[in-house]
PDB file of C-alpha atoms in Angstrom:
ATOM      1  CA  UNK A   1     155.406 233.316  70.960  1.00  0.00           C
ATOM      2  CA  UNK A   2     152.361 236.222  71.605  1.00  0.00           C
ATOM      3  CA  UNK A   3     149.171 235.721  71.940  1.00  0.00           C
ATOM      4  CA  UNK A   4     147.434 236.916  68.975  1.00  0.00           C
ATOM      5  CA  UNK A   5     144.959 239.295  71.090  1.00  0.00           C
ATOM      6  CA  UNK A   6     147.973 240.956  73.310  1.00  0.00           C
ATOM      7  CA  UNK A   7     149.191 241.717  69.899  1.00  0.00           C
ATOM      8  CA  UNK A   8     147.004 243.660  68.649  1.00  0.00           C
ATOM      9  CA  UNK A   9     146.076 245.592  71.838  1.00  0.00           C
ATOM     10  CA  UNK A  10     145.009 249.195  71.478  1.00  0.00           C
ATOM     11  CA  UNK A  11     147.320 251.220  72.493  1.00  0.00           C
ATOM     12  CA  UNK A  12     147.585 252.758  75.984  1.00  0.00           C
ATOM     13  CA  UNK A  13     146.456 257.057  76.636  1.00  0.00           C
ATOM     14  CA  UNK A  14     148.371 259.232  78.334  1.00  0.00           C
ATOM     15  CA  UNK A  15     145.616 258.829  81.886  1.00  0.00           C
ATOM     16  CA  UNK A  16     145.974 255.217  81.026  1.00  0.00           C
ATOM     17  CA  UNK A  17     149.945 254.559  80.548  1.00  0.00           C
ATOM     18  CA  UNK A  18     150.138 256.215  84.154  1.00  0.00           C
ATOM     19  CA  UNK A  19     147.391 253.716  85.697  1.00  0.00           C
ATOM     20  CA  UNK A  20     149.638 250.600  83.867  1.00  0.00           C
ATOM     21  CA  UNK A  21     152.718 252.473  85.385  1.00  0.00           C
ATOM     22  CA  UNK A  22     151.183 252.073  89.170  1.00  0.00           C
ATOM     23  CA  UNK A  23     149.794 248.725  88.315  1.00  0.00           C
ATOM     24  CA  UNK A  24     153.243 247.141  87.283  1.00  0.00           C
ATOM     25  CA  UNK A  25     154.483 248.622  90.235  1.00  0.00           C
ATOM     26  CA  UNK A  26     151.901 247.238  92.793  1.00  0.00           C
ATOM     27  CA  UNK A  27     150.893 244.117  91.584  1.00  0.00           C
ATOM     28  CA  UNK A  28     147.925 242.745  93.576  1.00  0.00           C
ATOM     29  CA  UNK A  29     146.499 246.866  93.793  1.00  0.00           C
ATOM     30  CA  UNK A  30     142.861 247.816  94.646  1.00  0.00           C
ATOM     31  CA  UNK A  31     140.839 250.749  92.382  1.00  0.00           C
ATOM     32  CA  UNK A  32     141.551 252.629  95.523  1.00  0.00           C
ATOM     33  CA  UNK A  33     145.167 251.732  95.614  1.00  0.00           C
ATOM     34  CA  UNK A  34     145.624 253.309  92.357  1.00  0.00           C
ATOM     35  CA  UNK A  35     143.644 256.715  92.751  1.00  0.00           C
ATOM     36  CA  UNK A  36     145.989 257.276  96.379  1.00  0.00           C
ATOM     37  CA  UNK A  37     148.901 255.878  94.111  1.00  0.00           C
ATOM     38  CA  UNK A  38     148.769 258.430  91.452  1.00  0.00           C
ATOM     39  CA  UNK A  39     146.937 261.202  93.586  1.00  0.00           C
ATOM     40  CA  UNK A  40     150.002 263.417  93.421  1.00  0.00           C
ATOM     41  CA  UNK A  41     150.212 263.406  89.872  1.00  0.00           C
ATOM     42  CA  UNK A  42     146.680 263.544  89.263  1.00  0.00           C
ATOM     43  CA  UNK A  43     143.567 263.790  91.565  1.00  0.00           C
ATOM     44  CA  UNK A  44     140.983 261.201  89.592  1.00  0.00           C
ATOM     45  CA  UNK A  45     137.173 260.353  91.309  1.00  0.00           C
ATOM     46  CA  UNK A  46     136.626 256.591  92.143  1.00  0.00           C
ATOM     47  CA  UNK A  47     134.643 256.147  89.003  1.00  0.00           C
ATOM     48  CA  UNK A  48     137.154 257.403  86.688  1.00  0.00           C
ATOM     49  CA  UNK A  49     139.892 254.872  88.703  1.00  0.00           C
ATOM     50  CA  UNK A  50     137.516 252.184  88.082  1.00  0.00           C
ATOM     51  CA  UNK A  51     136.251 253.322  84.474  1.00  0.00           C
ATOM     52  CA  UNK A  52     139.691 253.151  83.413  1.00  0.00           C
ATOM     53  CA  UNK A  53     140.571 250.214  84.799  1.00  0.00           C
ATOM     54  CA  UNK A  54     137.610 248.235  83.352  1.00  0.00           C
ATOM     55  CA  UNK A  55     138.808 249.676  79.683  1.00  0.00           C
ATOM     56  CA  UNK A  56     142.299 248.136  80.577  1.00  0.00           C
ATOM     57  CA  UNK A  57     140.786 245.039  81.315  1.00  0.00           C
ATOM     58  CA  UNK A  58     138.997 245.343  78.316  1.00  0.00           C
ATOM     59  CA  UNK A  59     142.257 246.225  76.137  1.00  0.00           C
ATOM     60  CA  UNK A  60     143.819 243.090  77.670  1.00  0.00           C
ATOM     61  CA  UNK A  61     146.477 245.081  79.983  1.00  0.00           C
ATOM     62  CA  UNK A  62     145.193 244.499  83.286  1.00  0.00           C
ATOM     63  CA  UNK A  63     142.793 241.130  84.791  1.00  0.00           C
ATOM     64  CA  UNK A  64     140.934 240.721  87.902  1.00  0.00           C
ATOM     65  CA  UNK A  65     140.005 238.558  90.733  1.00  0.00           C
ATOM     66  CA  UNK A  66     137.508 239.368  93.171  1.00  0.00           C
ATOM     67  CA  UNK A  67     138.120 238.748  96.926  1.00  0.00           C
ATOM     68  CA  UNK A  68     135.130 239.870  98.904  1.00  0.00           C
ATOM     69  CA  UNK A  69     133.950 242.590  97.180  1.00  0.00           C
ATOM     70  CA  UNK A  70     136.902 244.269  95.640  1.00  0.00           C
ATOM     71  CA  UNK A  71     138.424 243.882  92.428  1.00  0.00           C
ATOM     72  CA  UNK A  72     142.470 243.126  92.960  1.00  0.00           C
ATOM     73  CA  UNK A  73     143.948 244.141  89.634  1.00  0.00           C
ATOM     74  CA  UNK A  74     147.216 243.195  88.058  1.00  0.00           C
ATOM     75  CA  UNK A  75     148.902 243.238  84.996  1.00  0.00           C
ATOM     76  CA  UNK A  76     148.445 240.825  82.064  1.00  0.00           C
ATOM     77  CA  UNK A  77     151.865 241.385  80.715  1.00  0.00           C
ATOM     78  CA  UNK A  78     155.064 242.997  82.188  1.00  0.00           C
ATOM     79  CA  UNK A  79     156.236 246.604  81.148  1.00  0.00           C
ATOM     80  CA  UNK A  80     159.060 245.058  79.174  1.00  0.00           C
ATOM     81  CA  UNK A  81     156.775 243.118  76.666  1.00  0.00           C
ATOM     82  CA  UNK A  82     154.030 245.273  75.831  1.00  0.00           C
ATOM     83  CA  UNK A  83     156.732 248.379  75.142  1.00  0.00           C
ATOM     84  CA  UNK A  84     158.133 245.472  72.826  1.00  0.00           C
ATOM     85  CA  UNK A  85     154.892 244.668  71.170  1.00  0.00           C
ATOM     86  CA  UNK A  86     154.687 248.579  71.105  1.00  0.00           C
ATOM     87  CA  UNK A  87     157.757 249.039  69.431  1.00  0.00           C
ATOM     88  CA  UNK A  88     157.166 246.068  66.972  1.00  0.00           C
ATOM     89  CA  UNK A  89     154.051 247.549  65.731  1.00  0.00           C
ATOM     90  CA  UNK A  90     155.552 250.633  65.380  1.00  0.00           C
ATOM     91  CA  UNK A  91     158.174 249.028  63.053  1.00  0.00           C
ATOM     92  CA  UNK A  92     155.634 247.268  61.022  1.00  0.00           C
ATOM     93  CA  UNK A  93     153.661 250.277  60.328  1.00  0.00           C
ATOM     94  CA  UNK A  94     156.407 253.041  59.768  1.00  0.00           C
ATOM     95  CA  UNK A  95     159.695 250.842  58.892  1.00  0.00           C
ATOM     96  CA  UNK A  96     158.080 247.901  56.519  1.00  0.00           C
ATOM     97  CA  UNK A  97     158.880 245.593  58.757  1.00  0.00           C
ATOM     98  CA  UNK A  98     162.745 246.309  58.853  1.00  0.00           C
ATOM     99  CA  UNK A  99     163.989 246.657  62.535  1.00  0.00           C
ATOM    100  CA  UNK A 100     167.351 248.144  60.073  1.00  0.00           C
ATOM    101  CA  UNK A 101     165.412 250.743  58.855  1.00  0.00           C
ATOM    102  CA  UNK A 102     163.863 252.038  62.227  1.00  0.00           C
ATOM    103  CA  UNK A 103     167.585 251.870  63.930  1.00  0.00           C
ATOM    104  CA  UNK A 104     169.727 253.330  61.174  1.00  0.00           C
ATOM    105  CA  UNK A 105     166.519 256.144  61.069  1.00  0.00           C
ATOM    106  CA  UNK A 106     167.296 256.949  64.892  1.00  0.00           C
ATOM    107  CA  UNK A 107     170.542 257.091  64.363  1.00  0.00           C
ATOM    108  CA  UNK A 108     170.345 259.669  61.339  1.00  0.00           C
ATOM    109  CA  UNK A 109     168.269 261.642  63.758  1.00  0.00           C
ATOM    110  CA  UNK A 110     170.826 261.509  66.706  1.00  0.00           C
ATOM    111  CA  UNK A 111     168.268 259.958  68.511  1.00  0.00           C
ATOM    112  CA  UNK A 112     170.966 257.108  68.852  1.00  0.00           C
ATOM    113  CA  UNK A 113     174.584 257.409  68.515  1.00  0.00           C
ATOM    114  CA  UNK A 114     176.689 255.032  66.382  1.00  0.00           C
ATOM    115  CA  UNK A 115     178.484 254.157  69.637  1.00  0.00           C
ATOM    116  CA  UNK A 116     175.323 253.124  71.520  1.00  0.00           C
ATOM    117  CA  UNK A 117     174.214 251.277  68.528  1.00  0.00           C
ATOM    118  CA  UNK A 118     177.387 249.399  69.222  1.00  0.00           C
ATOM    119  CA  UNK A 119     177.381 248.752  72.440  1.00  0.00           C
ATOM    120  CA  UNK A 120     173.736 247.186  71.954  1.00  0.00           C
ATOM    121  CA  UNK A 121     175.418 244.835  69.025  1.00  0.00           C
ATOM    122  CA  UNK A 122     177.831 243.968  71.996  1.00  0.00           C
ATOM    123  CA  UNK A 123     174.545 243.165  74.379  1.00  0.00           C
ATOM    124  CA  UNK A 124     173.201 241.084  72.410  1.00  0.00           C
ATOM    125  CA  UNK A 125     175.635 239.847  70.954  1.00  0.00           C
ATOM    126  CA  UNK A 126     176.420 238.323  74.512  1.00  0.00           C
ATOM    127  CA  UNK A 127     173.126 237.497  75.317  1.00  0.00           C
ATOM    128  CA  UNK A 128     173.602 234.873  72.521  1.00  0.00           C
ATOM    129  CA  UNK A 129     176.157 233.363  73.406  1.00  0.00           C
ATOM    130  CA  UNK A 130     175.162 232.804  76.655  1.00  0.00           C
ATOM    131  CA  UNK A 131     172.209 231.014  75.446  1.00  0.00           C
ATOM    132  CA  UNK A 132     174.357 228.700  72.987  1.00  0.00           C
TER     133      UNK A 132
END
């Protein structure tokens, strides 16, 4: 089951979602990694890199390990489970709880179609049988 702490995690900004985004994709990445990573989507200084990274740390996204004298970050969690602790807090603080309630809500707002709600039924309804 979670962890308590990832659980409750702050929620990622904007600046920060696209630092995650590089670290998830280069696991094992340097401060200095990340500012050349995301230079051509946004030109950061070496403090901010770092600054930001220390709040993820701090957040509970990212961890360290030194080797030398550089910090090698990498991700606590994979993309996959913090959007789903993401989405589950979302349904606990708009839906009551009910997973129903968001779904049939995208749905009425043609975020979702009835036939790609189906199609997910089908998914998992696969998934569990495979397990069984």
């Amino acid at each position: 089951m979670f962890n308590i702490h990832r659980d409750r995690r702050k929620a990622l900004t904007p600046l920060e979602q696209l630092i995650m985004d590089y670290v998830w994709a280069h696991p094992g990445c340097t401060a200095e990694m990340c500012r050349e990573g995301v230079a051509s989507q946004r030109t950061l200084k070496d403090s901010t890199i770092r600054t930001i990274l220390r709040n993820l740390e701090e957040k509970g996204y990212v961890s360290h390990e030194v080797n030398g004298r550089t910090f090698v970050y990498r991700a606590v969690d994979t993309a996959r489970n913090v959007a789903v602790q993401a989405a589950q807090q979302l349904i606990d603080r708009f839906c009551g709880g009910s997973v129903e309630e968001l779904l049939v809500g995208l749905v009425d707002s043609q975020v979702l179609e009835p036939k790609q709600l189906q199609q997910l039924a089908e998914k998992i309804a696969s998934r569990k049988e495979k397990k069984a």
